[in-house]
C-alpha cells in the first residue's frame, strides 16, 4: 500500500543533536483510565522530534519491512504541491493539525484508492468530513494523545494574559525597569469566573487545573457532565454559550470545529461577553471570527486573546492576529510538545497495525467509519464540512 504522510518542516538548522531532557516521565493511563497507545513495538526514541519530516513519526522501518511505500512531504498547499499529486493513488493519508493537509472534497474525490485518513493528533476538521462520509473514507485520530498537553497550554495562557506576562518579559529582556508600565494591565486570577465552551477531555482538564487558583468555574457543552464532577469542582452549567460568556472574566474554547461551532465567536457573541474579558482559543481558529477578534481587542471589549490555532495554517504572514494588540498567540504548538509527539506517533502506529491486520481500531479513535460519524466523532462532531477557505494557506511565505 502507499502511505502519504504530511509533516511539518525540520528545524531550520537541522535535527537537534541533543535534547534538554534525557527521558520522559512515565505515564500509566489517561485521566479517565483509558490506556495510552498500545502498538506492538516502536522504532523511535520518545522525547525526540517525530512530527517533522525527518522524524517520520518513527514509521519508516515498520512500513517498509511490511512492504509498503511511505511518502513524506511538508509541501501540502495548492494543486501543484507534492501532497496534492501524491494523494491521487495513496491508500492511507496521515496529517497533523499543526501543519494540516486540507483534504477538501476535490482531493478526496481524486484519491480513488484512499481508505483511511489518520490525524496524528486530535481534531480532524482539516478533512472534509462530509466528503469522507460520502466517499467511504474512514477518518481516525489519536484521541487523548495531547489533550493534557493542551490543557497545560491553556493554564499558561490564562495566567500569562491576565497577569500580562508578555509585556513584563519584554521589559526585562530590553533592559527596562519601569514597574508602572509593567503592571498597568496586570491582575490576579484568584476570584475570577472562568468558563469553558465544551468540557470534553481538554475542557474538563483545564477546569480541574484552574480549580486550585480559587476561581469560579463554568461550562457549556452539548453533553452534560456527571453530577459528581459538577459537585466536585463546584461547576455552573449553562444551557447556552450566551449565558456563560455574559458572566465570565476568562473564556476558553475547547470544542471541535464543525458546522455548528464555525464562526461561533462572531461580533455578536463577543458583544455579549463581559466587557474586558480574556478569550483563550486552543481549539480551532475558525471557531472565532478573525476580524471580530481583532476589532474587539482594539476597542477593549476583549482585554486579551491567546491561543495557538489559526485559519488557515500556516497563517499568511499578514494574518491580522499576528499584529493585533494584547494577543498572546503561538504557532500551533500546544499539542505537539515532545511529550505529545511520542504518544501520537505510537497511536498512529497502533492504528496502522490494526488497519493492516484487519483488527478493529479502538472506538475512541473513530471519527468517520463506513460513511457515518462514529465513536468519538459521533459524540463530538456534527455532519458537514469546515475546510472551505483553506486554499489561503498557500499565501504563507517562509
Ligand atoms: P473531546 O471529544 O474529548 O471533547 C469535545 C467536547 O466538545 C465534547 O464534550 C463535545 O460534547 C463538545 N462539543 C462538540 N460540539 C459542541 C457544540 N456545538 N457546543 C458545545 N460543546 C460541543 O475532545 P478534546 O480532546 O477535548 O479536544 C477538543 C478539540 O480541541 C479538538 O477537536 C481539537 O479541535 C482541539 N485540539 C487542539 C489541539 C492543539 O494542539 N491546539 C490539540 C488537541 C485538540
Coordinates of C-alpha atoms and ligand atoms in Angstrom, one line a residue:
X1 CA 0.0 0.0 0.0
X2 CA 1.0 3.6 -0.4
X3 CA 1.0 5.8 2.7
X4 CA 1.3 9.5 2.3
X5 CA 2.4 11.4 5.4
X6 CA 2.3 15.2 5.6
X7 CA 4.5 16.6 8.3
X8 CA 5.9 19.9 9.3
X9 CA 9.3 21.1 8.2
X10 CA 12.5 20.1 10.1
X11 CA 14.1 22.8 12.4
X12 CA 15.9 25.4 10.3
X13 CA 19.3 24.3 11.5
X14 CA 18.7 20.6 11.1
X15 CA 17.6 17.9 13.5
X16 CA 18.7 18.5 17.1
X17 CA 21.9 16.7 18.2
X18 CA 20.6 16.6 21.8
X19 CA 17.6 17.4 23.8
X20 CA 17.1 19.2 27.2
X21 CA 15.8 16.1 28.9
X22 CA 17.2 12.6 28.5
X23 CA 13.9 10.8 29.3
X24 CA 10.2 11.5 29.5
X25 CA 8.2 10.9 32.7
X26 CA 6.3 7.6 32.6
X27 CA 2.5 7.8 32.3
X28 CA 0.4 4.8 33.2
X29 CA -3.0 5.9 31.9
X30 CA -5.0 8.9 30.8
X31 CA -7.0 10.6 33.5
X32 CA -10.3 8.7 32.7
X33 CA -8.5 5.4 32.8
X34 CA -8.1 5.0 29.0
X35 CA -4.8 3.2 28.1
X36 CA -2.1 5.1 26.3
X37 CA -1.4 3.9 22.7
X38 CA -0.5 0.2 22.5
X39 CA 1.4 -0.6 19.3
X40 CA 3.2 -3.9 19.2
X41 CA 6.6 -2.1 19.0
X42 CA 8.0 1.4 18.3
X43 CA 11.1 2.3 16.3
X44 CA 11.7 5.8 17.8
X45 CA 13.1 7.3 20.9
X46 CA 10.3 9.0 23.0
X47 CA 11.3 12.6 23.6
X48 CA 12.9 13.2 20.2
X49 CA 11.3 15.2 17.3
X50 CA 8.9 12.9 15.5
X51 CA 6.4 15.3 13.9
X52 CA 8.7 16.9 11.4
X53 CA 9.7 15.4 8.0
X54 CA 13.0 13.8 9.2
X55 CA 11.2 12.5 12.4
X56 CA 8.9 10.4 10.1
X57 CA 6.6 9.7 13.1
X58 CA 9.1 6.8 13.6
X59 CA 7.2 4.9 10.9
X60 CA 9.6 4.2 8.0
X61 CA 11.2 0.9 9.2
X62 CA 7.8 -0.6 10.3
X63 CA 6.1 0.3 7.0
X64 CA 9.0 -0.7 4.7
X65 CA 9.5 -4.0 6.4
X66 CA 5.9 -4.8 5.7
X67 CA 6.4 -3.9 2.0
X68 CA 4.5 -0.6 2.0
X69 CA 5.6 2.6 0.3
X70 CA 6.0 5.7 2.5
X71 CA 6.0 9.2 1.0
X72 CA 6.7 12.0 3.4
X73 CA 6.4 15.7 2.5
X74 CA 5.7 19.1 4.0
X75 CA 4.7 20.5 0.7
X76 CA 0.9 20.5 1.1
X77 CA -0.9 23.6 -0.3
X78 CA -2.1 24.1 -3.8
X79 CA -2.7 21.9 -6.9
X80 CA 1.0 21.7 -7.6
X81 CA 2.0 20.6 -4.1
X82 CA 3.7 17.2 -3.6
X83 CA 0.8 16.1 -1.3
X84 CA -1.9 17.0 -3.9
X85 CA 0.0 15.0 -6.5
X86 CA 0.8 12.0 -4.3
X87 CA -2.7 11.7 -2.8
X88 CA -4.1 10.5 -6.2
X89 CA -3.0 6.9 -5.7
X90 CA -2.5 6.8 -1.9
X91 CA -4.3 4.2 0.2
X92 CA -3.7 6.0 3.6
X93 CA -3.0 9.6 4.4
X94 CA -1.5 10.8 7.6
X95 CA -1.6 14.5 8.5
X96 CA -1.3 16.6 11.7
X97 CA -3.4 19.6 12.8
X98 CA -0.3 21.7 13.4
X99 CA 0.5 21.5 9.6
X100 CA -2.8 20.4 8.2
X101 CA -3.1 18.9 4.8
X102 CA -6.5 20.2 3.9
X103 CA -8.3 17.2 2.5
X104 CA -11.0 19.0 0.5
X105 CA -13.8 17.3 -1.3
X106 CA -12.0 17.8 -4.6
X107 CA -8.9 16.0 -3.3
X108 CA -10.9 13.2 -1.7
X109 CA -12.7 12.6 -5.0
X110 CA -9.4 12.5 -6.8
X111 CA -7.9 10.0 -4.4
X112 CA -9.6 6.9 -5.8
X113 CA -7.6 4.4 -3.6
X114 CA -8.0 6.3 -0.3
X115 CA -9.4 4.2 2.5
X116 CA -8.1 5.8 5.7
X117 CA -7.2 9.4 6.8
X118 CA -5.3 9.4 10.1
X119 CA -4.9 12.5 12.2
X120 CA -1.7 12.2 14.1
X121 CA -3.1 14.3 16.9
X122 CA -6.7 15.4 17.7
X123 CA -9.1 17.4 15.6
X124 CA -9.9 16.1 12.1
X125 CA -11.6 19.3 10.7
X126 CA -8.9 19.6 8.1
X127 CA -10.6 16.7 6.4
X128 CA -13.9 17.5 4.7
X129 CA -15.7 15.0 6.9
X130 CA -18.9 15.1 4.8
X131 CA -16.9 14.2 1.7
X132 CA -15.1 11.5 3.6
X133 CA -18.5 10.1 4.6
X134 CA -19.8 10.4 1.0
X135 CA -16.8 8.6 -0.4
X136 CA -16.5 5.9 2.3
X137 CA -13.1 7.1 3.5
X138 CA -12.6 6.3 7.2
X139 CA -11.2 9.1 9.5
X140 CA -9.5 8.4 12.8
X141 CA -7.5 10.4 15.3
X142 CA -5.3 9.6 18.3
X143 CA -7.9 10.6 21.0
X144 CA -6.4 11.9 24.3
X145 CA -2.8 11.8 23.0
X146 CA -2.4 15.6 23.5
X147 CA -5.5 16.7 25.4
X148 CA -3.5 17.2 28.7
X149 CA -0.7 18.9 26.7
X150 CA -3.3 21.5 25.5
X151 CA -4.9 22.0 28.9
X152 CA -1.4 22.8 30.3
X153 CA -1.0 25.4 27.5
X154 CA -4.4 26.9 28.4
X155 CA -3.4 27.4 32.0
X156 CA -0.2 29.0 30.8
X157 CA -2.1 31.3 28.6
X158 CA -4.8 32.3 31.1
X159 CA -2.1 33.2 33.7
X160 CA 0.2 35.0 31.1
X161 CA -2.7 37.0 29.7
X162 CA -4.4 38.0 33.0
X163 CA -1.0 38.8 34.7
X164 CA 0.3 40.4 31.5
X165 CA 3.5 38.3 31.4
X166 CA 4.4 39.1 27.8
X167 CA 4.7 42.8 28.4
X168 CA 6.7 42.3 31.6
X169 CA 9.1 39.8 29.9
X170 CA 9.6 42.2 27.0
X171 CA 10.6 45.0 29.5
X172 CA 13.1 42.7 31.3
X173 CA 14.6 41.5 28.0
X174 CA 15.0 45.0 26.7
X175 CA 16.9 46.3 29.8
X176 CA 14.0 48.2 31.2
X177 CA 12.7 48.6 34.8
X178 CA 9.5 50.7 34.7
X179 CA 7.3 48.9 37.2
X180 CA 4.3 51.0 36.5
X181 CA 4.5 50.2 32.8
X182 CA 4.9 46.6 33.7
X183 CA 1.8 46.3 35.9
X184 CA -0.8 48.7 34.4
X185 CA -2.6 45.7 32.9
X186 CA -1.8 43.1 35.4
X187 CA -4.4 41.3 37.6
X188 CA -4.7 38.2 39.8
X189 CA -6.7 35.2 38.5
X190 CA -7.9 34.5 42.0
X191 CA -11.7 35.1 42.4
X192 CA -12.3 35.3 38.6
X193 CA -15.1 33.5 36.8
X194 CA -13.7 31.1 34.2
X195 CA -15.8 29.3 31.7
X196 CA -15.1 26.6 29.0
X197 CA -17.0 26.1 25.8
X198 CA -17.0 22.3 25.9
X199 CA -15.9 20.2 28.8
X200 CA -14.6 17.2 27.0
X201 CA -11.1 15.8 27.6
X202 CA -9.3 19.2 27.3
X203 CA -12.1 21.4 28.7
X204 CA -12.5 19.3 31.8
X205 CA -8.8 19.1 32.4
X206 CA -8.5 22.9 32.1
X207 CA -11.3 23.3 34.7
X208 CA -9.6 20.9 37.0
X209 CA -6.3 22.7 36.7
X210 CA -7.8 26.1 37.3
X211 CA -9.7 25.0 40.4
X212 CA -6.7 25.4 42.9
X213 CA -6.5 29.1 41.8
X214 CA -9.6 29.7 43.9
X215 CA -11.7 30.6 40.8
X216 CA -15.4 30.1 40.0
X217 CA -15.8 27.6 37.2
X218 CA -18.5 27.5 34.5
X219 CA -19.1 25.3 31.4
X220 CA -21.3 24.9 28.4
X221 CA -21.4 21.7 26.4
X222 CA -23.9 19.7 24.4
X223 CA -23.3 16.8 26.8
X224 CA -23.7 17.5 30.5
X225 CA -21.0 16.2 32.8
X226 CA -21.9 13.7 35.6
X227 CA -23.4 15.3 38.7
X228 CA -20.4 14.0 40.8
X229 CA -18.0 16.0 38.7
X230 CA -20.2 19.1 38.8
X231 CA -20.2 18.9 42.6
X232 CA -16.5 18.1 43.0
X233 CA -15.5 21.2 41.0
X234 CA -18.5 23.3 42.0
X235 CA -19.3 23.9 38.4
X236 CA -22.0 26.1 37.0
X237 CA -23.6 24.5 33.9
X238 CA -25.0 26.9 31.3
X239 CA -27.7 25.9 28.8
X240 CA -26.3 28.4 26.2
X241 CA -23.0 29.8 25.4
X242 CA -24.5 33.3 25.6
X243 CA -25.5 32.8 29.2
X244 CA -21.9 31.6 30.1
X245 CA -19.9 34.3 28.3
X246 CA -22.0 37.1 29.9
X247 CA -20.6 36.2 33.4
X248 CA -17.1 35.1 32.7
X249 CA -13.8 37.0 33.1
X250 CA -12.0 34.3 31.1
X251 CA -13.5 32.1 28.4
X252 CA -11.6 29.1 27.0
X253 CA -12.8 27.3 23.8
X254 CA -12.4 23.6 23.7
X255 CA -14.9 22.1 21.2
X256 CA -14.0 20.7 17.8
X257 CA -14.6 22.7 14.7
X258 CA -17.7 21.6 12.8
X259 CA -20.5 23.4 11.1
X260 CA -22.2 24.2 14.5
X261 CA -19.1 25.8 16.0
X262 CA -17.6 27.5 13.0
X263 CA -17.7 31.3 13.5
X264 CA -19.3 30.8 16.9
X265 CA -17.4 33.8 18.4
X266 CA -18.6 36.4 15.9
X267 CA -19.1 40.1 16.5
X268 CA -22.5 39.4 18.1
X269 CA -21.3 36.8 20.6
X270 CA -18.2 38.7 21.5
X271 CA -20.5 41.7 22.1
X272 CA -22.4 39.6 24.7
X273 CA -19.2 38.8 26.7
X274 CA -18.4 40.6 29.9
X275 CA -16.6 43.8 28.9
X276 CA -12.8 43.4 29.1
X277 CA -12.9 39.6 29.3
X278 CA -10.0 37.4 28.1
X279 CA -10.5 34.8 25.4
X280 CA -8.3 31.7 25.1
X281 CA -8.7 29.5 22.0
X282 CA -6.6 26.4 21.6
X283 CA -9.5 24.6 19.8
X284 CA -9.5 25.8 16.2
X285 CA -9.0 29.3 14.6
X286 CA -12.2 29.2 12.6
X287 CA -14.4 29.0 15.7
X288 CA -13.5 32.7 16.1
X289 CA -14.2 35.3 13.5
X290 CA -10.8 36.8 12.5
X291 CA -11.8 40.4 12.1
X292 CA -14.2 40.4 15.1
X293 CA -11.4 39.3 17.4
X294 CA -9.0 42.0 16.2
X295 CA -11.7 44.7 16.5
X296 CA -12.7 43.6 20.0
X297 CA -9.0 43.9 21.1
X298 CA -8.8 47.3 19.6
X299 CA -12.0 48.5 21.2
X300 CA -11.2 47.0 24.6
X301 CA -14.3 44.7 24.5
X302 CA -11.6 42.0 24.9
X303 CA -8.6 42.6 27.2
X304 CA -6.6 39.8 25.7
X305 CA -6.8 36.9 23.2
X306 CA -4.4 34.0 23.2
X307 CA -4.2 30.6 21.6
X308 CA -2.3 28.5 19.1
X309 CA -4.8 27.8 16.4
X310 CA -5.3 29.9 13.3
X311 CA -7.1 29.6 10.0
X312 CA -5.7 28.7 7.6
X313 CA -2.4 27.1 8.8
X314 CA 0.2 28.1 8.2
X315 CA -1.3 31.6 8.7
X316 CA -0.5 34.1 6.0
X317 CA 2.3 36.5 7.1
X318 CA -0.2 39.3 7.1
X319 CA -2.9 37.5 9.2
X320 CA -4.3 40.2 11.5
X321 CA -3.9 38.0 14.6
X322 CA -0.1 38.3 14.2
X323 CA -0.2 42.1 14.8
X324 CA -3.4 42.9 16.8
X325 CA -3.0 44.4 20.3
X326 CA -2.8 42.4 23.5
X327 CA -2.5 39.0 21.9
X328 CA -0.5 36.0 23.2
X329 CA -0.6 33.8 20.2
X330 CA 1.9 31.0 19.5
X331 CA 2.0 29.0 16.3
X332 CA 0.1 25.7 16.6
X333 CA 2.3 24.1 19.2
X334 CA 0.3 23.2 22.3
X335 CA -0.5 19.6 21.2
X336 CA 2.9 18.9 19.7
X337 CA 5.3 19.1 22.7
X338 CA 8.0 16.4 22.5
X339 CA 5.9 14.5 25.1
X340 CA 2.8 14.6 23.0
X341 CA 4.7 13.6 19.8
X342 CA 5.7 10.3 21.4
X343 CA 2.1 9.5 22.2
X344 CA 0.7 10.4 18.8
X345 CA 3.5 8.6 16.9
X346 CA 2.7 5.5 19.0
X347 CA -1.0 5.9 18.4
X348 CA -0.5 6.3 14.7
X349 CA 1.4 3.1 14.6
X350 CA -1.2 1.3 16.7
X351 CA -3.9 2.5 14.2
X352 CA -1.8 1.3 11.2
X353 CA -1.1 -2.1 12.8
X354 CA -4.9 -2.6 13.3
X355 CA -5.7 -1.4 9.7
X356 CA -3.1 -3.7 8.1
X357 CA -4.1 -6.7 10.3
X358 CA -7.8 -6.1 9.9
X359 CA -8.2 -5.7 13.7
X360 CA -10.9 -3.2 14.8
X361 CA -9.5 0.3 15.6
X362 CA -10.5 1.5 19.1
X363 CA -13.9 3.1 19.0
X364 CA -12.4 6.1 20.9
X365 CA -10.2 6.8 17.8
X366 CA -13.0 6.7 15.2
X367 CA -14.4 9.9 13.7
X368 CA -15.9 8.6 10.5
X369 CA -16.4 4.9 9.7
X370 CA -18.4 3.3 6.9
X371 CA -19.9 6.6 5.7
X372 CA -21.1 7.8 9.1
X373 CA -19.8 9.7 12.1
X374 CA -18.6 7.0 14.6
X375 CA -17.0 6.7 18.0
X376 CA -15.5 10.0 19.3
X377 CA -16.7 11.6 16.0
X378 CA -20.4 10.8 16.8
X379 CA -20.0 12.2 20.3
X380 CA -18.1 15.4 19.4
X381 CA -18.8 16.3 15.8
X382 CA -21.8 17.2 13.6
X383 CA -22.1 16.3 9.9
X384 CA -20.8 18.7 7.3
X385 CA -17.5 20.3 6.4
X386 CA -15.3 23.1 7.7
X387 CA -12.5 23.1 5.2
X388 CA -13.7 26.0 3.0
X389 CA -11.2 28.8 2.6
X390 CA -8.2 26.5 3.3
X391 CA -6.6 27.4 -0.1
X392 CA -5.5 30.7 1.6
X393 CA -2.7 28.7 3.3
X394 CA -0.8 28.9 0.0
X395 CA -0.2 32.6 0.8
X396 CA 2.1 31.9 3.7
X397 CA 5.7 33.0 2.9
X398 CA 8.5 31.2 4.7
Ligands
LIG1 P1 -13.4 15.7 23.2 O1 -14.0 15.0 22.1 O2 -13.0 15.0 24.5 O3 -14.3 16.9 23.7 C1 -15.0 17.7 22.8 C2 -16.2 18.3 23.5 O4 -16.8 19.3 22.7 C3 -17.3 17.2 23.8 O5 -17.6 17.3 25.2 C4 -18.5 17.7 23.0 O6 -19.7 17.4 23.6 C5 -18.2 19.2 22.9 N1 -18.9 19.8 21.8 C6 -19.0 19.5 20.5 N2 -19.7 20.3 19.8 C7 -20.2 21.2 20.6 C8 -21.1 22.3 20.5 N3 -21.6 22.7 19.3 N4 -21.3 23.1 21.6 C9 -20.8 22.7 22.8 N5 -20.0 21.7 23.0 C10 -19.7 20.9 21.9 O7 -12.1 16.4 22.5 P2 -10.8 17.1 23.2 O8 -9.7 16.1 23.4 O9 -11.3 17.8 24.4 O10 -10.4 18.1 22.1 C11 -11.3 19.1 21.7 C12 -10.8 19.9 20.5 O11 -9.6 20.6 20.8 C13 -10.4 19.0 19.3 O12 -11.5 18.6 18.5 C14 -9.4 19.9 18.6 O13 -10.1 20.8 17.7 C15 -8.8 20.8 19.7 N6 -7.4 20.4 19.9 C16 -6.4 21.3 19.8 C17 -5.1 20.9 20.0 C18 -4.0 21.9 19.8 O14 -2.8 21.5 19.6 N7 -4.2 23.2 19.9 C19 -4.8 19.6 20.4 C20 -5.9 18.7 20.6 C21 -7.2 19.1 20.4

